[in-house]
Amino acid sequence: MKFRIAAMLPLGLVACAQLDPLPVGSTDTVPIPALSPAPLAPAVRYGSYQVTDPADWRGVNDAQAGN
């Protein structure tokens, strides 16, 4: 039990410590990045396919079992 209190004491002291003030005017010197225009089309193309019935998996299973 003493170990827990000893371990938690520094965390409690740091949590109650006063923060340093933020620097004033530091946001004025940061350059604004150039904005690029949004792309006109998506980067991925759609490939159509025809829905079919499930195929026979015996050949796939046999190939896996052989390796």
Short mmCIF file of N, CA and C in Angstrom, two decimals:
data_model
loop_
_atom_site.label_atom_id
_atom_site.label_comp_id
_atom_site.label_asym_id
_atom_site.label_seq_id
_atom_site.Cartn_x
_atom_site.Cartn_y
_atom_site.Cartn_z
N MET A 1 0.82 -1.19 0.00
CA MET A 1 0.00 0.00 0.00
C MET A 1 0.86 1.25 0.00
N LYS A 2 1.99 1.22 0.73
CA LYS A 2 2.87 2.38 0.78
C LYS A 2 3.47 2.66 -0.59
N PHE A 3 3.73 1.59 -1.32
CA PHE A 3 4.32 1.77 -2.65
C PHE A 3 3.36 2.51 -3.58
N ARG A 4 2.07 2.21 -3.50
CA ARG A 4 1.09 2.89 -4.35
C ARG A 4 1.03 4.37 -4.03
N ILE A 5 1.03 4.69 -2.75
CA ILE A 5 0.98 6.10 -2.35
C ILE A 5 2.25 6.81 -2.81
N ALA A 6 3.39 6.16 -2.66
CA ALA A 6 4.66 6.76 -3.09
C ALA A 6 4.70 6.94 -4.61
N ALA A 7 4.06 6.05 -5.34
CA ALA A 7 4.05 6.17 -6.80
C ALA A 7 3.06 7.23 -7.26
N MET A 8 1.97 7.42 -6.55
CA MET A 8 0.94 8.37 -6.96
C MET A 8 1.25 9.80 -6.51
N LEU A 9 2.09 9.96 -5.50
CA LEU A 9 2.38 11.30 -4.99
C LEU A 9 3.00 12.22 -6.04
N PRO A 10 4.02 11.81 -6.80
CA PRO A 10 4.56 12.70 -7.83
C PRO A 10 3.53 13.04 -8.92
N LEU A 11 2.68 12.09 -9.28
CA LEU A 11 1.66 12.38 -10.28
C LEU A 11 0.67 13.42 -9.77
N GLY A 12 0.30 13.32 -8.52
CA GLY A 12 -0.62 14.30 -7.94
C GLY A 12 0.00 15.68 -7.86
N LEU A 13 1.28 15.75 -7.53
CA LEU A 13 1.95 17.06 -7.45
C LEU A 13 2.08 17.70 -8.83
N VAL A 14 2.38 16.91 -9.83
CA VAL A 14 2.51 17.45 -11.19
C VAL A 14 1.15 17.90 -11.72
N ALA A 15 0.09 17.18 -11.37
CA ALA A 15 -1.24 17.55 -11.84
C ALA A 15 -1.68 18.88 -11.26
N CYS A 16 -1.20 19.23 -10.09
CA CYS A 16 -1.59 20.48 -9.44
C CYS A 16 -0.65 21.64 -9.77
N ALA A 17 0.41 21.39 -10.50
CA ALA A 17 1.38 22.44 -10.82
C ALA A 17 0.80 23.43 -11.81
N GLN A 18 1.28 24.67 -11.72
CA GLN A 18 0.82 25.73 -12.62
C GLN A 18 1.51 25.60 -13.98
N LEU A 19 0.75 25.80 -15.06
CA LEU A 19 1.30 25.71 -16.40
C LEU A 19 2.03 26.98 -16.78
N ASP A 20 3.01 26.85 -17.66
CA ASP A 20 3.71 28.02 -18.18
C ASP A 20 2.77 28.79 -19.10
N PRO A 21 2.87 30.13 -19.12
CA PRO A 21 2.00 30.90 -20.02
C PRO A 21 2.40 30.68 -21.48
N LEU A 22 1.42 30.76 -22.36
CA LEU A 22 1.67 30.60 -23.78
C LEU A 22 2.39 31.83 -24.32
N PRO A 23 3.30 31.64 -25.28
CA PRO A 23 3.98 32.80 -25.86
C PRO A 23 2.99 33.66 -26.65
N VAL A 24 3.16 34.97 -26.55
CA VAL A 24 2.25 35.90 -27.21
C VAL A 24 2.79 36.22 -28.60
N GLY A 25 1.91 36.20 -29.60
CA GLY A 25 2.29 36.59 -30.95
C GLY A 25 3.01 35.53 -31.74
N SER A 26 3.06 34.31 -31.25
CA SER A 26 3.80 33.28 -31.98
C SER A 26 3.03 32.81 -33.21
N THR A 27 1.72 32.99 -33.24
CA THR A 27 0.94 32.54 -34.40
C THR A 27 1.06 33.50 -35.58
N ASP A 28 1.55 34.72 -35.35
CA ASP A 28 1.68 35.68 -36.45
C ASP A 28 2.84 35.34 -37.38
N THR A 29 3.85 34.65 -36.89
CA THR A 29 5.03 34.38 -37.70
C THR A 29 4.93 33.05 -38.45
N VAL A 30 3.89 32.28 -38.21
CA VAL A 30 3.75 30.99 -38.88
C VAL A 30 3.17 31.22 -40.27
N PRO A 31 3.87 30.80 -41.33
CA PRO A 31 3.34 31.01 -42.68
C PRO A 31 2.14 30.10 -42.95
N ILE A 32 1.19 30.61 -43.70
CA ILE A 32 0.01 29.83 -44.07
C ILE A 32 0.37 28.99 -45.29
N PRO A 33 0.19 27.67 -45.24
CA PRO A 33 0.56 26.83 -46.39
C PRO A 33 -0.37 27.11 -47.58
N ALA A 34 0.20 26.95 -48.77
CA ALA A 34 -0.59 27.14 -49.98
C ALA A 34 -1.60 26.01 -50.11
N LEU A 35 -2.81 26.36 -50.44
CA LEU A 35 -3.86 25.37 -50.59
C LEU A 35 -3.92 24.88 -52.02
N SER A 36 -4.05 23.58 -52.19
CA SER A 36 -4.17 23.03 -53.54
C SER A 36 -5.65 22.77 -53.82
N PRO A 37 -6.06 22.88 -55.07
CA PRO A 37 -7.47 22.64 -55.38
C PRO A 37 -7.84 21.17 -55.19
N ALA A 38 -9.07 20.93 -54.89
CA ALA A 38 -9.54 19.55 -54.70
C ALA A 38 -9.57 18.83 -56.05
N PRO A 39 -9.29 17.52 -56.06
CA PRO A 39 -9.34 16.79 -57.32
C PRO A 39 -10.76 16.75 -57.87
N LEU A 40 -10.87 16.73 -59.19
CA LEU A 40 -12.18 16.75 -59.83
C LEU A 40 -12.82 15.37 -59.89
N ALA A 41 -12.03 14.33 -59.84
CA ALA A 41 -12.55 12.96 -59.95
C ALA A 41 -11.90 12.09 -58.87
N PRO A 42 -12.56 11.03 -58.48
CA PRO A 42 -11.94 10.13 -57.50
C PRO A 42 -10.73 9.42 -58.07
N ALA A 43 -9.81 9.03 -57.20
CA ALA A 43 -8.58 8.38 -57.64
C ALA A 43 -8.79 6.90 -57.94
N VAL A 44 -9.92 6.33 -57.54
CA VAL A 44 -10.19 4.92 -57.74
C VAL A 44 -11.21 4.76 -58.85
N ARG A 45 -10.96 3.84 -59.74
CA ARG A 45 -11.91 3.58 -60.82
C ARG A 45 -12.79 2.40 -60.47
N TYR A 46 -13.99 2.41 -60.94
CA TYR A 46 -14.94 1.34 -60.66
C TYR A 46 -14.83 0.29 -61.76
N GLY A 47 -14.67 -0.94 -61.36
CA GLY A 47 -14.64 -2.04 -62.31
C GLY A 47 -15.91 -2.86 -62.17
N SER A 48 -16.69 -2.95 -63.20
CA SER A 48 -17.94 -3.69 -63.10
C SER A 48 -17.69 -5.19 -63.19
N TYR A 49 -18.57 -5.95 -62.61
CA TYR A 49 -18.49 -7.40 -62.68
C TYR A 49 -19.91 -7.95 -62.65
N GLN A 50 -20.04 -9.17 -63.11
CA GLN A 50 -21.35 -9.80 -63.17
C GLN A 50 -21.47 -10.80 -62.02
N VAL A 51 -22.56 -10.74 -61.30
CA VAL A 51 -22.78 -11.63 -60.17
C VAL A 51 -23.13 -13.01 -60.69
N THR A 52 -22.44 -14.03 -60.17
CA THR A 52 -22.67 -15.41 -60.58
C THR A 52 -22.89 -16.28 -59.34
N ASP A 53 -23.30 -17.51 -59.55
CA ASP A 53 -23.45 -18.45 -58.46
C ASP A 53 -22.07 -18.82 -57.91
N PRO A 54 -22.02 -19.25 -56.65
CA PRO A 54 -20.73 -19.64 -56.08
C PRO A 54 -20.11 -20.80 -56.86
N ALA A 55 -18.82 -20.76 -57.03
CA ALA A 55 -18.10 -21.80 -57.75
C ALA A 55 -17.80 -22.97 -56.81
N ASP A 56 -17.37 -24.08 -57.39
CA ASP A 56 -17.02 -25.26 -56.62
C ASP A 56 -15.65 -25.05 -55.96
N TRP A 57 -15.58 -25.23 -54.66
CA TRP A 57 -14.36 -24.98 -53.91
C TRP A 57 -13.49 -26.23 -53.76
N ARG A 58 -13.86 -27.32 -54.34
CA ARG A 58 -13.08 -28.55 -54.18
C ARG A 58 -11.67 -28.40 -54.75
N GLY A 59 -11.55 -27.75 -55.88
CA GLY A 59 -10.23 -27.57 -56.48
C GLY A 59 -9.34 -26.69 -55.62
N VAL A 60 -9.92 -25.64 -55.03
CA VAL A 60 -9.14 -24.77 -54.15
C VAL A 60 -8.71 -25.53 -52.90
N ASN A 61 -9.62 -26.30 -52.32
CA ASN A 61 -9.30 -27.08 -51.13
C ASN A 61 -8.23 -28.13 -51.43
N ASP A 62 -8.33 -28.78 -52.56
CA ASP A 62 -7.34 -29.78 -52.93
C ASP A 62 -5.96 -29.15 -53.13
N ALA A 63 -5.94 -27.96 -53.74
CA ALA A 63 -4.66 -27.29 -53.95
C ALA A 63 -4.03 -26.87 -52.62
N GLN A 64 -4.83 -26.44 -51.67
CA GLN A 64 -4.31 -26.07 -50.35
C GLN A 64 -3.83 -27.28 -49.58
N ALA A 65 -4.55 -28.38 -49.70
CA ALA A 65 -4.18 -29.58 -48.96
C ALA A 65 -2.90 -30.19 -49.51
N GLY A 66 -2.62 -30.01 -50.79
CA GLY A 66 -1.42 -30.57 -51.41
C GLY A 66 -0.17 -29.82 -51.03
N ASN A 67 -0.27 -28.58 -50.57
CA ASN A 67 0.93 -27.79 -50.24
C ASN A 67 1.32 -27.91 -48.81
#
